[in-house]
Amino acid sequence: MCGIAGVFNSPYASQYAFLQIYSLQHRGQESVGISSSDGKTIKTVKRPGRVLEAITQSDLDKLEGNMAIAHVRYSTAGDSGATNAQPLVRETSLGQVAVVHNGNIVNYVSLRRELEERGIEFEYSSDTELFLALLDTGEEFIPEGLEIHPRDREVLPKILYTLSRLEGAYSFLMILGDKLVAGRDPYGFRPLSVGRKGKTLLFASESCAFDILEGEFWREVNPGELMVIDNAGIRSYRVLDAPKKAMCIFEFVYFSRPDSYLFGEWAYEVRKNLGRQLAREDDVEADVVVPVPDSGVVPALGYAQERGLPFEMGLIRNHYVGRSFIEPSQELRNLRVLMKLSPNRAVLKDKRVVVIDDSLVRGTTSKRIVNMLRRAGVKEIHMRIASPPVVGPCYYGIDTPTKEELIANRMSLEDIRSFIGVDSLKYLSLEGLRSCVSDRENFCDACFSNKYPIDVSRVAINRNRD
Ligand code: AMP
């Protein structure tokens, strides 16, 4: 998973992009990058690590120009560190282009092979490079009946050719000459919104990146929409269509920040609904509801309110440690759980505790947490998960492990309960999950249902996802 942000028409473009991408840090912690442009020259800084440590004021001073794009990257496979850090920048048939991308292009392997056979060179191992490589072919595509604004006649047909060849998930931002281009795949897998701050236009994966600038949310980039922005204004093109939308429901379960608005809803409300629904499906007797912070907090609130049980912080989080899942190796991940959470004995001792987490993926985090709770003297532990069992890998940009690594594919419910060591275990039902979003027909829940919106037998997995 990744986060992207963009700024158009501000003397503080790179500083704004920096603050925006900082507010999207939860979407990726492996590397960060910013490109800025004065309409002629693109300048880029990208480094491994987190935003505040990786980017300095002197970097920002060098990133001149009134537009900028930024990226935070998360990958747990392939080259980590700065190698595939974005923005990717390259000379193409349209001059120098910088691109940032969130999502996963599922036909990466075959498309790359085809382009390489045609003599197009690749520098990275990231699917995002396809945007630049396809632009470099110089090929054009104009859908029948599409009216193109005179200012876009040079660039649009080449961008449309690029998009027409890409399959899978992409929300992207591009700097191309004096233009900023924003787009979202026709399924709308990943979020992308537009905001405003005075005369400055802002783009971001999540609306929390507008709040950090005291900007306002304007609207989402629609699935299949392409927006071209330059000094003459904003032009929107409806260019691509899909049989239905497939917005990622896992964004609501785990990924997005609770204060963000995306996919037409407040993440907080959906997440709280998940907890409420979980409570409606449950009748276990307990004294207290305890969230696994931070991901379990909002659903636990919903659960506790629905059942009229006290909500208490029985696990305390050390805020100076990152998300445990983010570490690429299993061993470090295990250690990190202990670094991150400690038991609050004042709440836990001799209690029957309902522990709420957002999802169970490999099961290793829960096992550690349960050990910790037992040592703190709880009487009973009832683990409740605010989403259904994760059974399918994600091909669209969330790094779920392979099918074999997913605990729900390896064990029965009873085996999982005994593996993590709890008195009882219950997941939210799939139907219950679907009832928590208002536009239920237009979400992708393949990780919970194995129902993929794109035929997965044709998917060559690019493990080096962004
Ligand atoms: P585990 O069951 O040990 O694999 O860890 C699951 C926990 O990691 C969940 O409770 C989430 O808080 C978090 N998580 C779930 N999916 C992801 C993901 N794709 N990337 C990062 N963290 C995740």
Short mmCIF file of C-alpha atoms and ligand atoms in Angstrom, two decimals:
data_model
loop_
_atom_site.label_atom_id
_atom_site.label_comp_id
_atom_site.label_asym_id
_atom_site.label_seq_id
_atom_site.Cartn_x
_atom_site.Cartn_y
_atom_site.Cartn_z
CA MET A 1 0.00 0.00 0.00
CA CYS A 2 1.11 3.53 -0.63
CA GLY A 3 0.00 7.09 -0.16
CA ILE A 4 0.09 9.84 -2.76
CA ALA A 5 -0.36 13.59 -2.63
CA GLY A 6 -0.18 16.50 -5.05
CA VAL A 7 -0.22 20.29 -5.06
CA PHE A 8 -0.94 22.68 -7.93
CA ASN A 9 -0.54 26.42 -7.92
CA SER A 10 1.24 27.30 -4.71
CA PRO A 11 4.54 29.05 -3.99
CA TYR A 12 4.85 26.51 -1.16
CA ALA A 13 4.14 23.47 -3.32
CA SER A 14 6.89 21.20 -2.00
CA GLN A 15 6.29 22.21 1.64
CA TYR A 16 2.60 21.51 1.26
CA ALA A 17 3.32 18.16 -0.41
CA PHE A 18 5.66 17.34 2.47
CA LEU A 19 2.96 18.04 5.08
CA GLN A 20 0.36 16.13 3.11
CA ILE A 21 2.50 13.07 2.72
CA TYR A 22 3.41 13.26 6.40
CA SER A 23 -0.29 12.94 7.22
CA LEU A 24 -0.40 9.86 4.98
CA GLN A 25 2.56 8.20 6.70
CA HIS A 26 0.31 5.36 7.90
CA ARG A 27 -0.01 4.25 4.25
CA GLY A 28 3.69 3.49 3.89
CA GLN A 29 6.83 3.79 5.94
CA GLU A 30 9.52 2.35 3.78
CA SER A 31 10.43 5.32 1.65
CA VAL A 32 9.27 8.80 0.80
CA GLY A 33 9.76 11.07 -2.18
CA ILE A 34 8.72 14.46 -3.52
CA SER A 35 9.04 15.92 -7.04
CA SER A 36 8.39 19.56 -7.78
CA SER A 37 8.28 21.51 -10.99
CA ASP A 38 8.18 25.07 -12.26
CA GLY A 39 6.50 23.84 -15.43
CA LYS A 40 9.84 23.15 -17.14
CA THR A 41 12.23 21.30 -14.88
CA ILE A 42 11.35 18.53 -12.45
CA LYS A 43 13.39 18.20 -9.25
CA THR A 44 13.15 15.13 -7.04
CA VAL A 45 14.22 14.00 -3.59
CA LYS A 46 13.51 10.44 -2.46
CA ARG A 47 14.93 8.44 0.38
CA PRO A 48 14.30 5.35 2.49
CA GLY A 49 12.66 5.89 5.86
CA ARG A 50 9.88 8.00 7.24
CA VAL A 51 8.89 11.46 6.15
CA LEU A 52 10.18 13.49 9.09
CA GLU A 53 13.55 11.78 9.26
CA ALA A 54 14.13 11.33 5.53
CA ILE A 55 13.33 14.80 4.15
CA THR A 56 15.09 17.91 5.41
CA GLN A 57 14.34 21.60 5.12
CA SER A 58 17.26 22.01 2.75
CA ASP A 59 15.71 19.33 0.49
CA LEU A 60 12.49 21.30 0.44
CA ASP A 61 14.35 24.53 -0.32
CA LYS A 62 15.75 22.88 -3.43
CA LEU A 63 12.37 21.60 -4.58
CA GLU A 64 11.26 24.76 -6.34
CA GLY A 65 8.20 25.37 -8.45
CA ASN A 66 4.48 25.82 -7.99
CA MET A 67 3.50 22.17 -8.33
CA ALA A 68 4.58 19.03 -6.54
CA ILE A 69 3.71 15.38 -6.09
CA ALA A 70 4.70 13.09 -3.23
CA HIS A 71 4.63 9.45 -2.26
CA VAL A 72 5.08 7.17 0.73
CA ARG A 73 5.82 3.58 -0.08
CA TYR A 74 5.07 0.33 1.63
CA SER A 75 6.14 -2.99 0.27
CA THR A 76 6.91 -6.23 2.01
CA ALA A 77 8.35 -8.04 -0.98
CA GLY A 78 10.87 -7.28 -3.67
CA ASP A 79 13.32 -4.44 -3.34
CA SER A 80 12.73 -2.43 -0.24
CA GLY A 81 14.44 0.79 0.68
CA ALA A 82 15.01 3.52 -1.82
CA THR A 83 15.41 1.42 -4.99
CA ASN A 84 11.81 1.64 -6.06
CA ALA A 85 11.01 4.79 -4.11
CA GLN A 86 8.74 7.18 -5.94
CA PRO A 87 8.22 9.56 -7.72
CA LEU A 88 9.69 7.78 -10.72
CA VAL A 89 11.02 10.29 -13.23
CA ARG A 90 12.06 9.74 -16.81
CA GLU A 91 12.42 11.30 -20.23
CA THR A 92 9.56 10.13 -22.42
CA SER A 93 8.10 11.01 -25.81
CA LEU A 94 6.40 13.89 -23.96
CA GLY A 95 9.57 15.15 -22.27
CA GLN A 96 10.36 14.69 -18.60
CA VAL A 97 7.56 13.04 -16.61
CA ALA A 98 7.26 12.30 -12.88
CA VAL A 99 4.69 9.84 -11.55
CA VAL A 100 3.42 8.56 -8.20
CA HIS A 101 1.08 5.61 -7.97
CA ASN A 102 -0.96 3.71 -5.40
CA GLY A 103 -2.27 0.30 -6.40
CA ASN A 104 -1.00 -2.69 -8.26
CA ILE A 105 -0.91 -3.24 -12.01
CA VAL A 106 -1.86 -6.87 -12.48
CA ASN A 107 -0.61 -7.27 -16.06
CA TYR A 108 2.84 -5.88 -15.18
CA VAL A 109 4.87 -8.94 -16.08
CA SER A 110 3.41 -9.53 -19.55
CA LEU A 111 3.27 -5.85 -20.41
CA ARG A 112 6.86 -5.26 -19.36
CA ARG A 113 7.98 -8.25 -21.44
CA GLU A 114 6.11 -6.92 -24.46
CA LEU A 115 7.62 -3.44 -24.11
CA GLU A 116 11.12 -4.79 -23.57
CA GLU A 117 10.78 -6.81 -26.76
CA ARG A 118 9.95 -3.55 -28.48
CA GLY A 119 13.20 -2.03 -27.17
CA ILE A 120 11.79 0.06 -24.31
CA GLU A 121 14.18 -0.03 -21.37
CA PHE A 122 13.25 -0.44 -17.71
CA GLU A 123 15.30 0.88 -14.81
CA TYR A 124 13.26 -0.28 -11.81
CA SER A 125 11.36 -3.38 -10.72
CA SER A 126 8.18 -1.50 -9.88
CA ASP A 127 4.95 -1.71 -11.84
CA THR A 128 4.69 2.08 -11.65
CA GLU A 129 7.40 2.34 -14.30
CA LEU A 130 4.83 1.10 -16.82
CA PHE A 131 3.24 4.56 -16.82
CA LEU A 132 6.50 6.04 -18.08
CA ALA A 133 7.42 3.17 -20.39
CA LEU A 134 4.02 3.25 -22.10
CA LEU A 135 4.19 7.03 -22.54
CA ASP A 136 7.58 6.49 -24.09
CA THR A 137 6.16 4.33 -26.87
CA GLY A 138 4.57 7.48 -28.27
CA GLU A 139 1.44 5.51 -29.14
CA GLU A 140 -1.93 7.19 -28.97
CA PHE A 141 -5.51 6.21 -28.26
CA ILE A 142 -8.64 8.34 -28.55
CA PRO A 143 -11.93 6.73 -27.50
CA GLU A 144 -14.72 7.32 -30.01
CA GLY A 145 -16.62 10.52 -29.45
CA LEU A 146 -14.19 11.94 -26.86
CA GLU A 147 -13.78 15.68 -27.22
CA ILE A 148 -10.30 16.80 -26.35
CA HIS A 149 -9.58 20.35 -25.19
CA PRO A 150 -7.04 22.04 -27.52
CA ARG A 151 -4.53 22.40 -24.66
CA ASP A 152 -4.60 18.62 -24.09
CA ARG A 153 -4.31 17.45 -27.70
CA GLU A 154 -0.63 16.69 -27.42
CA VAL A 155 -0.63 14.78 -24.14
CA LEU A 156 -4.05 13.24 -23.68
CA PRO A 157 -4.02 10.61 -26.48
CA LYS A 158 -0.69 9.29 -25.19
CA ILE A 159 -1.92 9.14 -21.60
CA LEU A 160 -5.08 7.41 -22.79
CA TYR A 161 -3.03 4.83 -24.64
CA THR A 162 -1.09 4.25 -21.40
CA LEU A 163 -4.21 3.78 -19.33
CA SER A 164 -5.86 1.58 -21.95
CA ARG A 165 -3.00 -0.91 -21.56
CA LEU A 166 -2.99 -1.04 -17.76
CA GLU A 167 -5.07 -3.56 -15.86
CA GLY A 168 -5.59 -3.50 -12.12
CA ALA A 169 -5.49 -0.84 -9.48
CA TYR A 170 -4.11 2.62 -9.93
CA SER A 171 -4.66 6.00 -8.42
CA PHE A 172 -1.91 8.20 -9.82
CA LEU A 173 -0.56 11.73 -10.12
CA MET A 174 1.80 12.90 -12.84
CA ILE A 175 3.78 16.04 -13.56
CA LEU A 176 4.14 16.50 -17.26
CA GLY A 177 5.42 19.85 -18.58
CA ASP A 178 3.17 22.58 -17.20
CA LYS A 179 0.45 20.08 -16.31
CA LEU A 180 -0.53 18.02 -13.32
CA VAL A 181 -2.53 14.93 -14.26
CA ALA A 182 -4.61 12.86 -11.82
CA GLY A 183 -6.42 9.62 -12.52
CA ARG A 184 -8.11 6.60 -11.04
CA ASP A 185 -8.66 3.19 -12.60
CA PRO A 186 -12.23 2.45 -13.72
CA TYR A 187 -12.88 0.05 -10.82
CA GLY A 188 -11.79 2.72 -8.32
CA PHE A 189 -9.88 0.22 -6.18
CA ARG A 190 -7.77 2.86 -4.43
CA PRO A 191 -8.98 6.22 -3.16
CA LEU A 192 -7.96 9.65 -4.50
CA SER A 193 -9.52 12.96 -3.56
CA VAL A 194 -9.27 16.58 -4.60
CA GLY A 195 -9.12 19.43 -2.10
CA ARG A 196 -8.70 23.17 -2.19
CA LYS A 197 -6.88 25.77 -0.18
CA GLY A 198 -7.64 29.18 -1.62
CA LYS A 199 -6.44 29.06 -5.22
CA THR A 200 -4.31 26.00 -4.62
CA LEU A 201 -5.57 22.62 -5.77
CA LEU A 202 -4.66 19.60 -3.64
CA PHE A 203 -4.77 15.88 -4.29
CA ALA A 204 -4.42 13.08 -1.77
CA SER A 205 -5.17 9.42 -1.13
CA GLU A 206 -7.16 10.45 1.93
CA SER A 207 -8.84 13.66 3.00
CA CYS A 208 -6.80 13.88 6.23
CA ALA A 209 -4.06 15.31 3.98
CA PHE A 210 -6.24 18.38 3.32
CA ASP A 211 -6.92 18.94 7.01
CA ILE A 212 -3.22 19.21 7.81
CA LEU A 213 -3.06 22.25 5.48
CA GLU A 214 -6.34 23.76 6.65
CA GLY A 215 -7.60 22.97 3.18
CA GLU A 216 -11.04 21.68 2.29
CA PHE A 217 -12.18 18.46 0.72
CA TRP A 218 -13.75 19.20 -2.67
CA ARG A 219 -14.57 15.82 -4.19
CA GLU A 220 -13.16 12.41 -5.11
CA VAL A 221 -11.56 11.75 -8.46
CA ASN A 222 -14.17 9.39 -9.93
CA PRO A 223 -13.31 5.86 -10.97
CA GLY A 224 -12.25 6.03 -14.63
CA GLU A 225 -11.83 9.82 -14.52
CA LEU A 226 -8.78 11.69 -15.70
CA MET A 227 -8.16 15.26 -14.58
CA VAL A 228 -5.74 17.55 -16.38
CA ILE A 229 -4.75 20.75 -14.62
CA ASP A 230 -2.70 23.68 -15.88
CA ASN A 231 -2.79 27.46 -15.60
CA ALA A 232 -5.82 27.54 -17.92
CA GLY A 233 -7.91 25.48 -15.51
CA ILE A 234 -9.13 21.98 -14.69
CA ARG A 235 -10.38 19.63 -17.38
CA SER A 236 -12.09 16.38 -16.49
CA TYR A 237 -12.41 13.43 -18.87
CA ARG A 238 -14.53 10.34 -18.32
CA VAL A 239 -12.29 7.97 -20.16
CA LEU A 240 -12.53 4.42 -18.91
CA ASP A 241 -15.36 2.21 -17.88
CA ALA A 242 -15.66 -1.00 -15.87
CA PRO A 243 -18.62 -3.34 -15.43
CA LYS A 244 -18.85 -2.17 -11.80
CA LYS A 245 -16.82 -0.33 -9.23
CA ALA A 246 -14.59 -2.30 -6.86
CA MET A 247 -13.50 0.04 -4.09
CA CYS A 248 -11.34 -1.67 -1.50
CA ILE A 249 -13.29 -2.48 1.65
CA PHE A 250 -10.05 -3.17 3.52
CA GLU A 251 -9.38 0.58 3.40
CA PHE A 252 -12.25 0.90 5.88
CA VAL A 253 -11.30 -2.17 7.90
CA TYR A 254 -7.70 -1.21 8.47
CA PHE A 255 -5.81 1.04 6.13
CA SER A 256 -7.22 4.50 6.07
CA ARG A 257 -7.11 6.90 8.98
CA PRO A 258 -10.42 7.08 10.86
CA ASP A 259 -10.70 10.85 10.30
CA SER A 260 -10.57 10.46 6.50
CA TYR A 261 -13.44 10.70 4.09
CA LEU A 262 -13.14 8.28 1.18
CA PHE A 263 -15.31 6.19 -1.13
CA GLY A 264 -18.23 8.45 -0.25
CA GLU A 265 -18.13 7.79 3.52
CA TRP A 266 -16.33 8.72 6.71
CA ALA A 267 -13.91 5.94 7.59
CA TYR A 268 -14.76 6.47 11.26
CA GLU A 269 -18.43 5.78 10.75
CA VAL A 270 -17.90 2.64 8.69
CA ARG A 271 -15.32 1.36 11.16
CA LYS A 272 -17.61 1.97 14.09
CA ASN A 273 -20.43 0.21 12.22
CA LEU A 274 -18.15 -2.80 11.91
CA GLY A 275 -17.95 -2.95 15.70
CA ARG A 276 -21.68 -2.40 16.13
CA GLN A 277 -22.48 -5.15 13.66
CA LEU A 278 -19.99 -7.49 15.36
CA ALA A 279 -21.81 -6.83 18.64
CA ARG A 280 -25.18 -7.62 17.07
CA GLU A 281 -23.80 -10.97 15.98
CA ASP A 282 -22.46 -11.75 19.47
CA ASP A 283 -23.83 -12.51 22.93
CA VAL A 284 -20.77 -13.51 24.94
CA GLU A 285 -20.85 -12.54 28.61
CA ALA A 286 -18.04 -10.18 29.55
CA ASP A 287 -17.01 -7.42 31.96
CA VAL A 288 -15.07 -5.13 29.68
CA VAL A 289 -14.28 -4.36 26.01
CA VAL A 290 -10.62 -3.75 25.23
CA PRO A 291 -9.32 -2.65 21.82
CA VAL A 292 -6.01 -3.60 20.29
CA PRO A 293 -4.68 -0.10 19.65
CA ASP A 294 -4.83 1.63 17.27
CA SER A 295 -6.62 -0.50 14.71
CA GLY A 296 -9.17 -1.98 17.12
CA VAL A 297 -10.15 1.26 18.89
CA VAL A 298 -12.97 2.50 16.66
CA PRO A 299 -14.69 -0.88 16.14
CA ALA A 300 -14.34 -1.56 19.89
CA LEU A 301 -16.16 1.69 20.63
CA GLY A 302 -18.98 0.61 18.33
CA TYR A 303 -19.08 -2.85 19.93
CA ALA A 304 -19.08 -1.53 23.50
CA GLN A 305 -21.79 1.06 22.80
CA GLU A 306 -24.00 -1.46 21.05
CA ARG A 307 -23.72 -3.99 23.88
CA GLY A 308 -23.73 -1.48 26.73
CA LEU A 309 -20.40 -2.77 28.08
CA PRO A 310 -17.59 -0.60 29.47
CA PHE A 311 -14.82 0.31 27.02
CA GLU A 312 -11.37 0.43 28.59
CA MET A 313 -7.81 0.85 27.36
CA GLY A 314 -6.48 -2.49 28.58
CA LEU A 315 -3.54 -2.38 26.21
CA ILE A 316 -1.31 0.66 26.12
CA ARG A 317 0.58 1.55 23.02
CA ASN A 318 4.04 3.00 22.85
CA HIS A 319 3.68 5.65 20.18
CA TYR A 320 7.31 5.79 19.25
CA VAL A 321 7.21 2.45 17.44
CA GLY A 322 5.82 2.00 13.93
CA ARG A 323 3.16 -0.41 12.78
CA SER A 324 4.33 -3.94 13.50
CA PHE A 325 3.13 -5.42 10.23
CA ILE A 326 5.25 -3.01 8.24
CA GLU A 327 8.57 -4.74 9.02
CA PRO A 328 9.46 -7.03 6.16
CA SER A 329 10.75 -9.98 8.20
CA GLN A 330 8.68 -12.21 10.50
CA GLU A 331 11.23 -12.20 13.31
CA LEU A 332 11.29 -8.42 13.58
CA ARG A 333 7.54 -8.34 13.36
CA ASN A 334 7.27 -10.57 16.42
CA LEU A 335 9.63 -8.44 18.47
CA ARG A 336 7.86 -5.30 17.44
CA VAL A 337 4.54 -6.44 18.87
CA LEU A 338 6.12 -6.55 22.32
CA MET A 339 7.82 -3.21 21.82
CA LYS A 340 4.55 -1.65 20.84
CA LEU A 341 1.97 -2.84 23.37
CA SER A 342 1.89 -3.41 27.10
CA PRO A 343 -0.89 -4.73 29.35
CA ASN A 344 -2.74 -2.35 31.63
CA ARG A 345 -3.22 -4.48 34.74
CA ALA A 346 -5.54 -1.94 36.38
CA VAL A 347 -8.14 -2.81 33.76
CA LEU A 348 -7.41 -6.46 33.10
CA LYS A 349 -6.93 -8.31 36.37
CA ASP A 350 -9.58 -11.00 36.99
CA LYS A 351 -11.81 -9.66 34.21
CA ARG A 352 -13.70 -11.39 31.41
CA VAL A 353 -12.38 -9.39 28.49
CA VAL A 354 -13.67 -8.97 24.95
CA VAL A 355 -10.60 -8.04 22.89
CA ILE A 356 -11.34 -6.33 19.58
CA ASP A 357 -8.98 -6.14 16.62
CA ASP A 358 -9.69 -5.07 13.06
CA SER A 359 -8.46 -8.19 11.27
CA LEU A 360 -6.64 -11.47 11.70
CA VAL A 361 -4.17 -12.16 8.92
CA ARG A 362 -1.37 -14.51 9.99
CA GLY A 363 -2.51 -14.69 13.60
CA THR A 364 0.93 -13.97 15.04
CA THR A 365 0.04 -10.55 16.45
CA SER A 366 -2.98 -11.90 18.31
CA LYS A 367 -1.03 -14.81 19.78
CA ARG A 368 1.48 -12.40 21.31
CA ILE A 369 -1.21 -10.11 22.62
CA VAL A 370 -3.06 -12.99 24.22
CA ASN A 371 0.12 -14.14 26.00
CA MET A 372 0.53 -10.63 27.31
CA LEU A 373 -3.06 -10.50 28.58
CA ARG A 374 -2.75 -13.86 30.31
CA ARG A 375 0.37 -12.66 32.12
CA ALA A 376 -1.63 -9.67 33.30
CA GLY A 377 -4.12 -11.98 35.04
CA VAL A 378 -7.28 -11.79 32.91
CA LYS A 379 -9.96 -14.34 33.74
CA GLU A 380 -11.29 -14.98 30.21
CA ILE A 381 -10.35 -13.70 26.76
CA HIS A 382 -12.95 -13.48 24.03
CA MET A 383 -11.30 -12.40 20.82
CA ARG A 384 -13.57 -10.58 18.38
CA ILE A 385 -12.44 -9.57 14.90
CA ALA A 386 -14.21 -6.67 13.17
CA SER A 387 -13.92 -8.29 9.73
CA PRO A 388 -14.37 -11.78 8.28
CA PRO A 389 -11.47 -14.28 7.96
CA VAL A 390 -8.87 -13.12 5.42
CA VAL A 391 -8.85 -15.93 2.86
CA GLY A 392 -7.63 -14.37 -0.39
CA PRO A 393 -4.45 -12.51 -1.31
CA CYS A 394 -4.90 -8.99 -2.64
CA TYR A 395 -3.78 -8.33 -6.20
CA TYR A 396 -4.72 -4.68 -6.09
CA GLY A 397 -2.19 -3.09 -3.81
CA ILE A 398 -2.58 -4.31 -0.25
CA ASP A 399 0.22 -6.56 0.72
CA THR A 400 -1.53 -9.60 2.12
CA PRO A 401 0.60 -12.72 2.44
CA THR A 402 0.22 -15.64 0.05
CA LYS A 403 -2.85 -17.87 0.36
CA GLU A 404 -0.84 -20.44 2.32
CA GLU A 405 0.33 -17.92 4.92
CA LEU A 406 -3.20 -16.75 5.74
CA ILE A 407 -4.18 -18.48 8.96
CA ALA A 408 -7.83 -18.87 7.94
CA ASN A 409 -6.73 -21.02 4.98
CA ARG A 410 -4.59 -23.28 7.11
CA MET A 411 -6.77 -23.86 10.16
CA SER A 412 -10.37 -24.30 11.21
CA LEU A 413 -11.97 -21.71 13.50
CA GLU A 414 -11.43 -24.01 16.48
CA ASP A 415 -7.77 -24.54 15.55
CA ILE A 416 -7.20 -20.80 15.25
CA ARG A 417 -8.85 -20.27 18.64
CA SER A 418 -6.55 -22.76 20.24
CA PHE A 419 -3.49 -21.47 18.34
CA ILE A 420 -3.93 -17.92 19.58
CA GLY A 421 -4.92 -19.24 23.01
CA VAL A 422 -8.29 -17.58 23.68
CA ASP A 423 -11.45 -18.81 25.39
CA SER A 424 -13.56 -17.93 22.38
CA LEU A 425 -13.05 -16.44 18.92
CA LYS A 426 -15.54 -14.87 16.57
CA TYR A 427 -15.25 -12.96 13.30
CA LEU A 428 -17.67 -10.51 11.74
CA SER A 429 -19.76 -12.25 9.06
CA LEU A 430 -19.24 -11.40 5.39
CA GLU A 431 -22.87 -10.31 5.13
CA GLY A 432 -22.35 -8.19 8.26
CA LEU A 433 -19.29 -6.52 6.73
CA ARG A 434 -21.19 -5.72 3.54
CA SER A 435 -24.02 -4.18 5.53
CA CYS A 436 -21.64 -1.59 7.00
CA VAL A 437 -21.07 0.36 3.76
CA SER A 438 -23.87 2.16 1.96
CA ASP A 439 -22.80 1.36 -1.61
CA ARG A 440 -22.28 -2.37 -1.00
CA GLU A 441 -22.46 -3.46 -4.66
CA ASN A 442 -19.47 -1.31 -5.52
CA PHE A 443 -16.85 -2.66 -3.15
CA CYS A 444 -14.13 -5.26 -3.62
CA ASP A 445 -14.06 -7.73 -0.72
CA ALA A 446 -12.02 -10.42 -2.48
CA CYS A 447 -9.67 -10.81 0.50
CA PHE A 448 -12.69 -11.98 2.53
CA SER A 449 -14.82 -13.62 -0.18
CA ASN A 450 -12.36 -14.85 -2.82
CA LYS A 451 -14.61 -13.07 -5.37
CA TYR A 452 -12.20 -11.09 -7.50
CA PRO A 453 -13.47 -8.29 -9.74
CA ILE A 454 -10.78 -9.05 -12.33
CA ASP A 455 -10.22 -12.61 -13.54
CA VAL A 456 -7.32 -13.73 -11.32
CA SER A 457 -6.34 -16.67 -13.46
CA ARG A 458 -4.87 -14.06 -15.82
CA VAL A 459 -3.01 -12.25 -13.10
CA ALA A 460 0.76 -12.56 -13.09
CA ILE A 461 1.55 -11.41 -9.60
CA ASN A 462 4.07 -8.67 -9.27
CA ARG A 463 5.33 -9.29 -5.76
CA ASN A 464 7.03 -5.95 -5.86
CA ARG A 465 3.85 -4.09 -5.32
CA ASP A 466 3.41 -0.45 -4.43
P1 AMP B 1 -1.38 -10.86 11.96
O1 AMP B 1 -2.69 -11.55 12.19
O2 AMP B 1 -0.33 -11.17 12.95
O3 AMP B 1 -0.90 -11.11 10.56
O4 AMP B 1 -1.61 -9.29 12.12
C1 AMP B 1 -2.80 -8.73 11.80
C2 AMP B 1 -2.82 -7.28 12.21
O5 AMP B 1 -1.98 -6.51 11.34
C3 AMP B 1 -4.23 -6.73 12.01
O6 AMP B 1 -4.90 -6.73 13.22
C4 AMP B 1 -4.03 -5.35 11.46
O7 AMP B 1 -4.03 -4.42 12.52
C5 AMP B 1 -2.69 -5.40 10.80
N1 AMP B 1 -2.81 -5.63 9.34
C6 AMP B 1 -3.70 -6.36 8.70
N2 AMP B 1 -3.47 -6.37 7.36
C7 AMP B 1 -2.41 -5.60 7.15
C8 AMP B 1 -1.67 -5.20 6.00
N3 AMP B 1 -1.99 -5.61 4.77
N4 AMP B 1 -0.65 -4.38 6.19
C9 AMP B 1 -0.32 -3.98 7.41
N5 AMP B 1 -0.95 -4.32 8.52
C10 AMP B 1 -1.99 -5.12 8.42
#
